Coordinates of C-alpha atoms in Angstrom, one line a residue:
M663 CA 0.2 -0.2 0.5
R664 CA 0.8 3.6 -0.4
E665 CA 2.7 5.9 2.1
K666 CA -0.5 8.1 1.4
F667 CA -3.3 5.3 1.7
T668 CA -1.6 4.3 5.3
K669 CA -1.7 8.0 6.4
D670 CA -5.2 8.3 5.5
L671 CA -6.4 5.6 7.5
S672 CA -4.3 6.7 10.7
R673 CA -6.0 10.0 10.3
L674 CA -9.4 8.7 9.5
Y675 CA -9.1 5.8 12.0
E676 CA -8.2 8.4 14.2
L677 CA -11.1 10.9 13.8
V678 CA -13.4 7.3 14.7
S679 CA -11.5 7.1 17.6
Q680 CA -12.5 11.1 18.5
N681 CA -16.4 10.5 17.7
Q682 CA -16.5 7.8 20.0
K683 CA -14.8 9.4 23.1
E684 CA -17.1 12.7 22.4
L685 CA -20.3 10.1 22.0
G686 CA -19.1 8.5 25.7
T687 CA -18.5 11.9 27.1
L688 CA -22.2 12.2 26.6
Y689 CA -23.6 10.3 30.2
K690 CA -22.4 13.5 31.6
L691 CA -25.4 15.1 31.3
V692 CA -26.4 12.6 33.6
E693 CA -23.5 12.3 36.2
E694 CA -22.2 15.2 36.9
E695 CA -24.8 19.2 37.1
G696 CA -22.5 21.5 35.7
Y697 CA -22.2 19.6 32.5
V698 CA -23.8 21.4 29.9
N699 CA -24.2 20.3 26.2
D700 CA -27.9 21.9 24.9
A701 CA -28.0 20.4 21.6
V702 CA -28.2 16.8 22.8
K703 CA -30.3 18.1 25.9
I704 CA -32.7 19.4 23.8
Y705 CA -32.9 16.1 21.4
I706 CA -33.3 13.9 24.1
D707 CA -36.0 15.8 25.8
E708 CA -38.4 16.3 22.8
F709 CA -37.7 13.0 22.9
L710 CA -38.9 11.8 26.6
D711 CA -42.0 14.3 25.4
E712 CA -42.8 12.2 22.3
C713 CA -43.0 8.9 24.6
D714 CA -45.2 10.4 27.4
L715 CA -42.0 10.2 29.8
A716 CA -41.0 11.8 32.8
H717 CA -37.6 14.1 32.8
T718 CA -36.1 12.0 34.9
K719 CA -32.3 11.3 35.4
E720 CA -33.1 7.9 34.8
N721 CA -35.4 8.1 31.8
T722 CA -33.0 10.3 30.8
L723 CA -29.7 7.7 30.3
A724 CA -32.2 5.0 29.0
L725 CA -31.6 7.2 26.1
L726 CA -28.3 8.1 26.5
S727 CA -28.0 4.7 26.4
R728 CA -29.7 3.7 23.3
L729 CA -28.3 6.5 21.7
I730 CA -24.2 5.5 22.5
S731 CA -24.4 2.0 23.2
L732 CA -27.1 1.7 20.8
R733 CA -28.8 -0.7 22.8
D734 CA -32.5 -1.1 23.8
E735 CA -32.2 -2.6 27.4
Q736 CA -33.0 0.2 29.3
L737 CA -35.5 2.2 27.0
N738 CA -37.3 -1.1 27.3
Q739 CA -37.3 -1.3 30.7
V740 CA -39.1 2.1 31.2
L741 CA -41.7 1.2 28.5
Q742 CA -42.9 -1.7 30.3
Q743 CA -43.4 0.5 33.7
Q744 CA -45.3 2.4 31.9
D745 CA -49.5 1.7 31.6
I746 CA -49.4 0.9 27.8
T747 CA -50.0 -2.0 25.3
K748 CA -47.8 -4.0 23.8
K749 CA -48.4 -2.8 20.3
A750 CA -47.9 1.2 22.2
R751 CA -44.7 -0.2 23.1
D752 CA -43.5 -1.7 20.6
T753 CA -43.9 2.0 18.6
K754 CA -42.3 3.7 21.1
R755 CA -39.2 1.1 20.2
A756 CA -39.0 2.1 16.6
L757 CA -39.7 5.3 17.3
A758 CA -36.8 5.4 18.8
Y759 CA -34.7 3.7 16.2
L760 CA -35.8 6.2 14.1
W761 CA -34.2 9.2 17.0
T762 CA -31.1 7.1 17.4
K763 CA -30.6 6.7 13.2
N764 CA -31.1 10.5 12.2
F765 CA -28.9 11.1 15.4
H766 CA -26.0 8.8 13.5
M767 CA -26.8 10.0 10.3
K768 CA -25.8 13.4 11.0
R769 CA -22.8 12.2 12.4
H770 CA -21.8 10.4 9.9
E771 CA -22.4 12.8 7.0
K772 CA -20.2 15.4 9.2
L773 CA -16.9 12.7 8.6
L774 CA -17.8 11.8 5.4
E775 CA -17.4 15.7 4.9
V776 CA -14.5 15.8 6.8
I777 CA -12.7 12.9 4.1
E778 CA -13.5 14.9 1.5
D779 CA -12.5 18.6 2.7
E780 CA -9.1 16.9 3.8
Q781 CA -8.7 14.8 0.3
L782 CA -8.0 11.5 2.6
F783 CA -7.4 8.6 0.1
N784 CA -7.8 8.3 -3.5
P785 CA -11.3 9.2 -5.7
F786 CA -11.9 5.7 -5.9
Y787 CA -12.0 4.9 -1.8
R788 CA -13.9 8.5 -1.7
T789 CA -16.6 7.6 -3.9
L790 CA -16.9 4.2 -2.5
L791 CA -17.4 5.6 1.3
R792 CA -19.9 7.9 0.2
G793 CA -21.8 5.4 -2.2
F794 CA -22.1 2.7 0.6
H795 CA -23.0 5.9 2.5
D796 CA -25.9 6.3 -0.1
V797 CA -27.4 2.3 -0.1
G798 CA -27.2 2.8 3.7
V799 CA -29.3 5.3 4.2
T800 CA -32.0 3.5 1.8
L801 CA -31.2 0.5 3.8
S802 CA -32.0 2.1 7.6
L803 CA -35.3 3.6 6.2
W804 CA -36.2 0.0 4.7
Q805 CA -35.2 -1.3 8.4
F806 CA -37.9 0.2 9.7
D807 CA -40.1 -1.8 7.0
W808 CA -38.5 -5.1 7.9
N809 CA -38.5 -5.1 11.3
A810 CA -42.4 -3.6 11.6
H811 CA -42.8 -6.4 9.6
I812 CA -40.8 -9.7 10.7
I813 CA -40.7 -9.1 13.9
D814 CA -43.4 -6.7 14.9
T815 CA -46.1 -8.6 12.6
I816 CA -45.3 -11.9 11.9
N817 CA -43.5 -13.9 14.3
P818 CA -46.0 -12.7 16.8
Q819 CA -49.2 -14.6 14.4
L820 CA -47.0 -17.5 14.3
E821 CA -46.1 -17.7 18.0
S822 CA -49.5 -16.7 18.8
R823 CA -51.1 -19.7 16.4
F824 CA -48.8 -22.4 17.1
G825 CA -46.5 -21.8 19.5
D826 CA -43.5 -24.8 20.2
D827 CA -45.1 -26.4 16.8
A828 CA -44.5 -23.0 14.5
L829 CA -40.9 -24.1 13.3
K830 CA -42.7 -27.8 12.7
Y831 CA -45.8 -26.0 10.7
L832 CA -43.1 -23.6 9.0
S833 CA -41.5 -27.5 7.4
E834 CA -44.5 -29.1 6.9
N835 CA -46.0 -26.2 5.1
N836 CA -43.0 -25.4 2.5
L837 CA -42.5 -22.0 4.2
L838 CA -38.5 -22.2 5.1
E839 CA -36.0 -21.0 2.5
I840 CA -34.9 -24.0 -0.2
D841 CA -32.4 -23.8 -1.9
E842 CA -32.0 -24.7 -5.9
T843 CA -31.6 -28.4 -5.4
G844 CA -34.8 -28.1 -2.8
A845 CA -32.8 -28.7 0.5
I846 CA -33.3 -26.3 3.6
S847 CA -31.1 -23.4 5.2
D848 CA -30.8 -22.6 8.5
R849 CA -31.2 -18.4 7.7
A850 CA -33.6 -16.8 5.1
Y851 CA -33.3 -14.3 2.9
S852 CA -36.6 -13.6 1.7
V853 CA -40.5 -13.3 4.0
L854 CA -43.3 -14.5 5.0
S855 CA -47.0 -12.8 3.8
P856 CA -50.3 -14.3 4.6
K857 CA -51.7 -15.8 1.8
G858 CA -55.4 -16.5 2.4
E859 CA -55.5 -18.9 5.6
G860 CA -51.3 -19.1 5.5
Y861 CA -48.7 -18.1 4.0
E862 CA -46.5 -17.7 1.2
V863 CA -42.8 -16.8 1.2
L864 CA -41.7 -13.5 -0.8
T865 CA -38.8 -12.0 -1.7
Y866 CA -37.4 -8.7 -0.5
A867 CA -37.5 -8.0 -4.3
Q868 CA -40.9 -9.1 -4.0
Y869 CA -42.6 -7.6 -0.6
F870 CA -39.8 -4.5 -0.4
K871 CA -40.0 -3.5 -3.8
E872 CA -39.3 0.3 -3.5
D873 CA -37.0 0.2 -1.1
V874 CA -35.2 -2.9 -3.4
Q875 CA -35.3 -1.0 -6.2
T876 CA -33.4 2.0 -5.0
V877 CA -30.2 -0.1 -3.1
V878 CA -30.5 -1.8 -6.7
H879 CA -30.5 1.9 -8.6
Q880 CA -27.7 2.8 -5.9
L881 CA -25.5 0.4 -5.9
E882 CA -25.5 0.1 -9.8
T883 CA -25.1 4.1 -9.8
L884 CA -22.3 3.6 -7.9
I885 CA -20.5 0.5 -9.9
Q886 CA -20.4 3.0 -12.6
A887 CA -18.8 5.8 -10.9
L888 CA -16.0 3.3 -9.3
M889 CA -15.4 1.4 -13.1
M890 CA -14.3 4.9 -14.0
L891 CA -11.8 5.8 -11.3
E892 CA -8.6 3.2 -10.2
D893 CA -7.1 2.0 -7.6
E894 CA -3.5 2.8 -7.3
D895 CA -3.0 2.1 -3.6
T896 CA -4.5 -1.2 -2.2
H897 CA -5.3 -2.3 -6.3
Q898 CA -8.6 -4.3 -5.3
K899 CA -11.0 -2.3 -7.3
T900 CA -11.7 -5.0 -9.0
E901 CA -12.5 -7.2 -6.0
Y902 CA -15.3 -4.3 -5.0
I903 CA -17.0 -4.0 -8.5
D904 CA -17.5 -7.7 -8.1
Y905 CA -19.1 -8.0 -4.7
L906 CA -21.0 -4.7 -5.8
T907 CA -22.3 -6.0 -8.3
A908 CA -23.3 -9.9 -6.5
L909 CA -24.5 -7.6 -3.4
K910 CA -27.1 -5.7 -6.5
D911 CA -28.4 -9.2 -7.7
A912 CA -28.6 -10.5 -4.3
F913 CA -30.5 -7.5 -3.8
A914 CA -32.9 -7.4 -6.8
Q915 CA -33.3 -11.9 -6.9
K916 CA -37.1 -12.7 -7.5
D917 CA -36.6 -16.3 -7.1
R918 CA -37.0 -17.6 -4.6
T919 CA -34.9 -20.7 -5.0
K920 CA -31.9 -18.3 -5.7
L921 CA -31.5 -16.7 -3.2
L922 CA -28.9 -18.7 -0.7
T923 CA -27.0 -19.3 -4.5
D924 CA -27.0 -15.3 -4.8
W925 CA -25.9 -14.5 -1.6
K926 CA -23.1 -17.3 -1.6
A927 CA -22.0 -15.3 -4.2
V928 CA -21.8 -12.1 -2.3
D929 CA -20.3 -13.8 1.0
R930 CA -18.1 -14.9 -1.9
A931 CA -17.5 -12.0 -3.7
W932 CA -16.4 -10.5 0.2
M933 CA -14.1 -12.9 1.0
K934 CA -11.7 -12.2 -1.8
I935 CA -11.2 -8.0 -0.5
T936 CA -8.7 -7.6 1.7
S937 CA -8.4 -4.7 2.2
P938 CA -8.2 -2.2 5.5
I939 CA -11.1 -1.3 4.9
Q940 CA -13.5 -3.9 5.2
L941 CA -17.5 -3.4 4.0
G942 CA -20.6 -5.5 5.8
H943 CA -24.0 -6.7 4.7
P944 CA -26.1 -8.9 6.0
L945 CA -23.9 -11.8 7.5
E946 CA -26.1 -12.9 10.8
Y947 CA -29.8 -13.3 12.0
Y948 CA -30.4 -11.8 15.5
E949 CA -34.3 -10.8 15.9
D950 CA -35.9 -13.9 13.8
H951 CA -36.0 -17.2 15.7
F952 CA -38.4 -18.2 13.5
R953 CA -36.7 -18.5 9.1
K954 CA -34.1 -16.5 10.1
A955 CA -33.9 -14.2 8.3
V956 CA -30.7 -12.4 8.3
A957 CA -30.5 -9.2 9.5
L958 CA -29.8 -5.6 7.5
E959 CA -26.3 -5.3 8.1
W960 CA -24.7 -2.5 6.8
D961 CA -21.5 -0.8 7.5
V962 CA -17.9 0.3 7.1
R963 CA -15.1 -1.2 9.3
L964 CA -11.7 -0.1 9.5
S965 CA -8.2 -1.8 10.5
N966 CA -6.0 -0.2 13.2
P967 CA -2.9 0.8 11.5
K968 CA -0.5 -0.6 14.1
N969 CA -1.6 -4.0 13.0
L970 CA -2.4 -5.6 16.7
G971 CA -2.8 -9.2 16.3
A972 CA -3.4 -12.1 18.7
N973 CA -1.3 -14.6 18.1
K974 CA -0.7 -16.2 21.3
V975 CA -5.4 -16.8 21.5
Y976 CA -4.9 -18.8 17.7
D977 CA -1.9 -21.1 18.5
A978 CA -3.7 -21.5 22.0
M979 CA -6.9 -22.1 20.3
V980 CA -5.3 -24.6 17.7
A981 CA -3.1 -26.4 20.4
M982 CA -6.1 -27.0 22.8
Y983 CA -8.6 -27.9 19.4
E984 CA -6.6 -30.8 18.6
S985 CA -5.7 -32.2 22.1
L986 CA -9.5 -32.6 22.9
F987 CA -10.4 -34.2 19.1
H988 CA -7.9 -36.6 19.8
K989 CA -9.4 -37.8 22.3
I990 CA -13.2 -37.3 22.1
G991 CA -13.2 -37.3 17.9
K992 CA -12.6 -40.7 16.6
G993 CA -14.5 -41.1 13.4
Y994 CA -15.2 -37.5 12.8
E995 CA -12.0 -37.1 11.1
H996 CA -13.2 -35.0 8.5
V997 CA -14.9 -32.3 10.8
L998 CA -10.7 -31.5 12.3
E999 CA -9.5 -31.1 8.5
R1000 CA -12.3 -28.9 7.9
T1001 CA -12.1 -27.2 10.9
E1002 CA -7.8 -26.4 11.4
K1003 CA -8.2 -25.3 7.1
N1004 CA -10.1 -22.8 8.5
L1005 CA -8.7 -21.9 11.1
N1006 CA -5.5 -21.6 9.0
R1007 CA -7.6 -19.4 6.9
V1008 CA -9.0 -17.0 9.3
Q1009 CA -8.1 -13.0 8.5
L1010 CA -7.6 -11.0 11.5
Y1011 CA -9.1 -7.6 11.0
I1012 CA -8.6 -5.4 14.9
G1013 CA -10.1 -1.8 14.2
R1014 CA -13.4 0.4 14.3
P1015 CA -16.3 0.2 13.0
A1016 CA -16.5 3.7 11.0
F1017 CA -19.6 4.5 9.2
Y1018 CA -22.6 1.5 10.6
Y1019 CA -26.5 1.5 9.5
A1020 CA -30.0 -0.1 9.4
S1021 CA -30.0 -3.7 11.8
E1022 CA -26.7 -1.7 13.4
F1023 CA -28.3 1.1 14.5
N1024 CA -29.6 -1.9 17.4
G1025 CA -26.6 -2.1 18.1
L1026 CA -23.1 -2.6 17.3
F1027 CA -20.6 -5.7 17.8
S1028 CA -17.6 -6.0 19.9
A1029 CA -16.9 -9.0 17.7
Q1030 CA -17.8 -10.8 15.1
V1031 CA -16.8 -14.3 12.2
V1032 CA -18.1 -14.2 9.6
P1033 CA -19.3 -15.7 6.8
N1034 CA -22.0 -17.8 8.3
D1035 CA -22.4 -19.8 5.4
E1036 CA -20.1 -22.8 6.0
D1037 CA -20.1 -24.0 2.2
V1038 CA -18.1 -20.8 1.6
S1039 CA -16.1 -21.0 4.3
K1040 CA -15.0 -24.2 3.3
E1041 CA -14.0 -22.6 0.3
A1042 CA -12.3 -19.1 2.1
G1043 CA -12.1 -19.2 5.3
K1044 CA -14.1 -16.7 7.8
K1045 CA -13.2 -13.5 8.9
I1046 CA -13.0 -12.4 12.4
F1047 CA -13.6 -8.2 13.4
A1048 CA -12.6 -7.7 16.8
F1049 CA -13.7 -3.9 18.2
A1050 CA -11.7 -4.0 20.9
D1051 CA -11.1 0.0 20.7
N1052 CA -14.5 0.6 20.9
V1053 CA -15.2 -1.8 24.0
L1054 CA -12.7 -0.3 26.1
D1055 CA -13.9 3.4 24.9
A1056 CA -17.8 1.7 26.4
Q1057 CA -16.4 0.7 28.8
R1058 CA -14.3 3.5 30.3
A1059 CA -17.9 6.5 29.4
K1060 CA -20.5 4.3 30.8
P1061 CA -21.9 5.6 34.2
F1062 CA -20.9 3.7 37.5
L1063 CA -24.3 2.0 38.3
K1064 CA -25.8 2.3 41.7
I1065 CA -27.0 -2.2 40.7
N1066 CA -23.3 -3.1 40.4
K1067 CA -22.4 -1.9 43.9
I1068 CA -25.0 -3.3 45.6
V1069 CA -24.6 -6.9 43.9
F1070 CA -20.2 -6.9 43.6
G1071 CA -19.1 -4.7 45.6
D1072 CA -16.9 -1.9 45.7
E1073 CA -13.8 -4.2 46.1
F1074 CA -14.5 -6.3 42.9
L1075 CA -15.4 -3.5 41.2
N1076 CA -12.2 -1.6 41.8
Q1077 CA -10.1 -4.2 40.3
E1078 CA -12.2 -3.9 36.9
R1079 CA -12.0 -0.6 37.1
A1080 CA -8.2 -0.4 38.1
L1081 CA -8.0 -3.3 34.6
I1082 CA -10.3 -0.9 32.0
F1083 CA -8.9 2.2 33.2
R1084 CA -5.3 2.0 34.3
E1085 CA -4.4 -1.0 32.8
E1086 CA -5.2 -0.8 28.6
A1087 CA -2.2 -3.3 28.1
L1088 CA -3.2 -5.6 30.1
W1089 CA -6.5 -4.9 29.2
H1090 CA -5.7 -6.1 25.4
E1091 CA -4.4 -9.0 26.7
V1092 CA -8.0 -9.9 28.5
Y1093 CA -9.9 -9.2 25.4
Q1094 CA -7.9 -11.2 23.2
V1095 CA -8.9 -14.2 25.4
S1096 CA -12.9 -13.5 25.9
T1097 CA -13.5 -11.8 23.0
I1098 CA -11.1 -13.0 20.0
G1099 CA -10.8 -16.4 21.6
H1100 CA -14.9 -16.7 21.3
E1101 CA -14.9 -15.8 18.2
Y1102 CA -12.3 -18.4 17.2
G1103 CA -14.2 -20.9 19.1
H1104 CA -17.2 -20.5 16.9
I1105 CA -15.5 -21.8 14.3
L1106 CA -14.8 -25.3 16.2
W1107 CA -16.6 -28.5 16.1
L1108 CA -18.7 -27.9 13.1
D1109 CA -19.3 -29.8 10.0
S1110 CA -21.5 -27.9 7.2
D1111 CA -24.9 -29.2 8.1
T1112 CA -23.9 -29.0 11.6
E1113 CA -26.0 -25.6 12.7
M1114 CA -28.6 -27.0 10.4
I1115 CA -29.2 -30.2 11.8
M1116 CA -28.7 -28.9 15.1
N1117 CA -31.1 -26.5 15.0
H1118 CA -34.2 -28.5 14.9
S1119 CA -36.2 -26.9 17.5
G1120 CA -34.8 -23.3 16.3
V1121 CA -32.3 -23.0 19.1
F1122 CA -29.4 -23.8 18.3
K1123 CA -27.2 -20.0 18.5
N1124 CA -29.0 -20.5 22.3
I1125 CA -25.8 -23.0 23.0
E1126 CA -23.7 -21.4 20.1
E1127 CA -22.5 -18.7 22.0
F1128 CA -21.5 -20.3 25.1
K1129 CA -19.6 -23.3 22.8
A1130 CA -17.7 -20.0 21.4
T1131 CA -17.3 -18.3 24.6
T1132 CA -16.4 -22.0 26.8
G1133 CA -13.6 -22.3 24.1
G1134 CA -11.6 -19.6 24.7
L1135 CA -11.8 -20.6 28.6
V1136 CA -10.6 -24.1 27.5
A1137 CA -7.9 -23.0 26.0
F1138 CA -6.5 -20.0 28.0
F1139 CA -7.0 -22.7 31.1
M1140 CA -5.0 -25.2 28.8
N1141 CA -1.8 -22.6 28.7
E1142 CA -2.3 -19.7 31.2
N1143 CA -0.9 -16.6 31.9
P1144 CA -0.7 -15.7 35.0
K1145 CA -0.9 -12.3 34.4
I1146 CA -4.3 -12.2 33.7
K1147 CA -5.7 -15.4 35.5
K1148 CA -7.4 -13.3 37.9
H1149 CA -9.2 -10.9 35.2
I1150 CA -10.4 -13.4 33.4
F1151 CA -11.8 -14.7 36.5
I1152 CA -13.3 -10.8 37.1
E1153 CA -14.8 -10.3 34.1
L1154 CA -15.9 -14.4 33.4
I1155 CA -18.3 -13.1 36.9
K1156 CA -19.3 -9.4 36.0
R1157 CA -20.2 -11.1 32.2
A1158 CA -22.4 -13.9 33.7
V1159 CA -23.9 -11.9 35.5
S1160 CA -24.8 -9.0 33.8
L1161 CA -26.7 -11.1 30.6
I1162 CA -29.6 -11.2 33.1
A1163 CA -30.6 -7.9 32.0
W1164 CA -30.9 -9.0 28.2
K1165 CA -33.4 -11.9 29.6
T1166 CA -36.6 -10.3 27.4
S1167 CA -35.0 -8.4 24.7
G1168 CA -35.5 -11.7 22.1
E1169 CA -32.4 -9.9 20.0
V1170 CA -29.7 -11.6 21.9
E1171 CA -31.2 -14.7 23.8
P1172 CA -28.3 -16.4 23.2
Y1173 CA -26.1 -14.7 24.8
Y1174 CA -28.9 -14.4 27.9
C1175 CA -29.0 -18.0 27.8
E1176 CA -24.4 -18.0 27.5
G1177 CA -24.9 -16.3 30.8
L1178 CA -27.7 -19.1 32.5
I1179 CA -25.8 -21.5 32.0
H1180 CA -22.0 -19.9 32.8
L1181 CA -24.2 -18.8 36.2
K1182 CA -24.5 -23.1 36.5
A1183 CA -20.5 -22.9 36.8
L1184 CA -20.1 -20.3 38.8
F1185 CA -22.8 -21.5 41.5
D1186 CA -21.7 -25.0 40.4
S1187 CA -17.7 -24.8 41.4
G1188 CA -18.3 -22.3 44.5
V1189 CA -17.3 -18.9 42.9
L1190 CA -20.8 -17.8 43.7
D1191 CA -22.8 -18.2 46.1
F1192 CA -26.4 -16.1 47.7
D1193 CA -28.3 -15.8 49.8
A1194 CA -30.4 -12.6 49.9
T1195 CA -27.1 -11.2 48.8
L1196 CA -24.3 -12.0 46.0
H1197 CA -21.1 -14.2 48.1
I1198 CA -18.2 -14.1 45.2
H1199 CA -15.3 -16.7 46.6
M1200 CA -12.3 -15.8 44.2
N1201 CA -9.2 -18.0 45.5
D1202 CA -7.3 -20.8 44.2
E1203 CA -10.2 -23.3 45.2
T1204 CA -12.4 -22.4 43.4
Y1205 CA -11.0 -21.3 40.1
E1206 CA -9.9 -24.5 39.6
S1207 CA -13.0 -26.4 40.3
L1208 CA -14.7 -23.7 37.9
K1209 CA -11.4 -24.9 35.1
A1210 CA -12.9 -28.6 35.8
W1211 CA -15.9 -27.7 35.4
Y1212 CA -15.3 -26.1 32.1
L1213 CA -13.5 -28.6 30.9
E1214 CA -15.4 -31.1 32.0
H1215 CA -18.9 -29.4 30.0
Y1216 CA -16.8 -28.6 26.9
E1217 CA -15.9 -31.9 26.2
K1218 CA -19.4 -33.0 26.5
L1219 CA -20.5 -30.2 24.3
A1220 CA -17.8 -30.7 21.9
A1221 CA -19.3 -33.8 22.0
H1222 CA -22.6 -32.9 21.2
Y1223 CA -21.7 -31.0 18.2
L1224 CA -19.8 -33.8 16.7
A1225 CA -23.1 -35.8 16.7
K1226 CA -25.1 -33.1 15.7
K1227 CA -28.0 -33.7 18.5
D1228 CA -30.6 -31.5 18.5
A1229 CA -29.3 -28.4 20.6
K1230 CA -32.2 -28.2 22.8
A1231 CA -30.8 -31.1 24.2
F1232 CA -28.3 -29.7 26.4
L1233 CA -29.7 -26.3 26.9
D1234 CA -32.3 -28.3 28.6
N1235 CA -29.7 -29.4 31.5
F1236 CA -29.7 -25.6 32.1
A1237 CA -33.1 -23.6 31.5
Y1238 CA -36.4 -24.1 30.1
K1239 CA -38.8 -21.8 29.1
E1240 CA -40.9 -20.5 31.2
N1241 CA -44.0 -17.7 30.2
S1242 CA -41.6 -17.2 26.5
Y1243 CA -38.4 -16.1 29.3
Y1244 CA -35.5 -18.7 30.2
V1245 CA -35.5 -20.0 33.2
P1246 CA -32.4 -21.9 34.6
Q1247 CA -33.2 -25.4 36.0
D1248 CA -30.9 -25.2 38.9
A1249 CA -33.1 -23.5 42.6
K1250 CA -30.1 -21.2 43.5
V1251 CA -29.1 -19.9 40.1
K1252 CA -32.3 -19.5 39.2
S1253 CA -33.2 -17.6 42.9
F1254 CA -30.1 -15.3 42.2
V1255 CA -31.7 -14.6 38.1
D1256 CA -35.0 -13.9 40.2
Y1257 CA -33.3 -11.5 42.5
Y1258 CA -31.0 -9.6 39.8
W1259 CA -33.9 -9.5 37.5
N1260 CA -36.1 -7.7 39.7
L1261 CA -33.3 -5.3 41.4
H1262 CA -32.3 -4.8 37.3
K1263 CA -35.8 -3.3 36.6
S1264 CA -36.3 -1.2 40.1
I1265 CA -33.0 0.3 39.9
G1266 CA -31.2 -0.2 36.7
R1267 CA -30.9 2.4 35.3
E1268 CA -29.7 4.7 38.6
I1269 CA -26.2 5.9 38.5
D1270 CA -23.5 5.4 42.0
E1271 CA -23.7 8.6 43.7
T1272 CA -21.2 7.5 45.9
S1273 CA -18.3 6.2 43.5
Q1274 CA -16.1 8.7 42.0
K1275 CA -15.7 8.1 38.8
S1276 CA -13.6 11.0 38.6
N1277 CA -10.8 9.4 40.2
W1278 CA -10.5 6.5 37.9
I1279 CA -10.4 9.2 34.6

């Protein structure tokens, strides 16, 4: 790459970093009495009025969290306390999406103006970024309709009409995504539309006609513009144009049986783009628990010019996998060969999201491993994205909350805060194990049809997130770094407990379920105990007990994957569904989860006024 490109990349990374830090300072509106930001305060106050919400510090924090973290858990808590119908709550959540989108879209426009004013990158890349943004604007409006139709309309109908038999109904009536051979897919790029007493499957181009027509036109315009320019910096002009062309064709596809083929072509073209400026497209499903409609992801991701790596984590993951496979994998050697090939071909990008749109206004990734299509991965491997700098900024920016002080206590929290605020290099080592290790963990134990077969009951994701995190943990246990051992311990406890707050957020149900399984491990091993208050026992004895628990259960889980057993059979050991939400099987874990959930509902948005954040910054 040319020197100017590298310099411009560093400049853009600096601008994105500054923007993220400035965004985090908005929490000062509820943390510091003297902090003034009239524009944002007015923006929040107007939305509070629009939603008939009181102008309290707790409600302001909920909206700040929606703007800054892009997640709506706290806003959901606020809305559930209102005496309104579910439909009214859904309407206000949808309005909050548009409110958040509008705020961030203005920030994206300003950043694009700076790129143009400073003439960052060559004309090819400036055109690419502007054109990709234009498509993102359209997709962000489409997301509003996408969510209203699939998540707020069709899925509640399916649940109401068929309950636990919804997947059976979809399968028996040919309403799941199929390929050109008639094989059922583990995800969808189409929607159900009411027809008579039942439904029909329509492609996006058929159902969201105007949205798709606009997207296709914008992609055609962008492709034509890029064809007139040259990329002398990364020499990836052909790769970008092939990718955008594949996207255009996939969005425009009206033949249901060709959707999977077209979207595989998108992923194949995308895997050939290796520039530090990476683009993101519909890759994973989150909210749709029935047909697994892939979310409307759309973003631009930057690699950190400092080129941080994670070789130690990679080596530990490979060593762990080979060791366990030789113990339990006899007869499944083809899975070992497939997985090791995928691990060897991983493209790792550590950096930040620069621009984000559509479904990502409902939350950004801390990391991601994609594509999910195992046929594509068999040919081209995987890309892992890790947004470490964003995660650290977010952890430093968040207010200290009263609920954390009550549940964890000062001694535990101060150890966590010392790492976050004062030991950045060490924090990155912990992140590599817990988060990058998690992404590598997703790759392990999978055959080409594992997810499809294990998802028979529709809960594959609800154990897959646990499998991923535990893979990283077990690799660490087999090759421990004494420097970060305590911090891995602390982070696991904090994560497991905090995930309880996602109990009623359907799009992140897999992480909530993951938390329930971790809590079982922590209680079984004596790390946690509960009798009206939580007791945390971090010592060598409980650490070794916890390690033994994870080694035993990860081995069982790996065998479960190799045998391609229904995911529900594993999840049932730890949780069951009650009134639409998962509940722990273990009585003591359930007692604590109920305690934390009720506490979260009552004081989850209250600031800890007794702990001075300024002492840490």
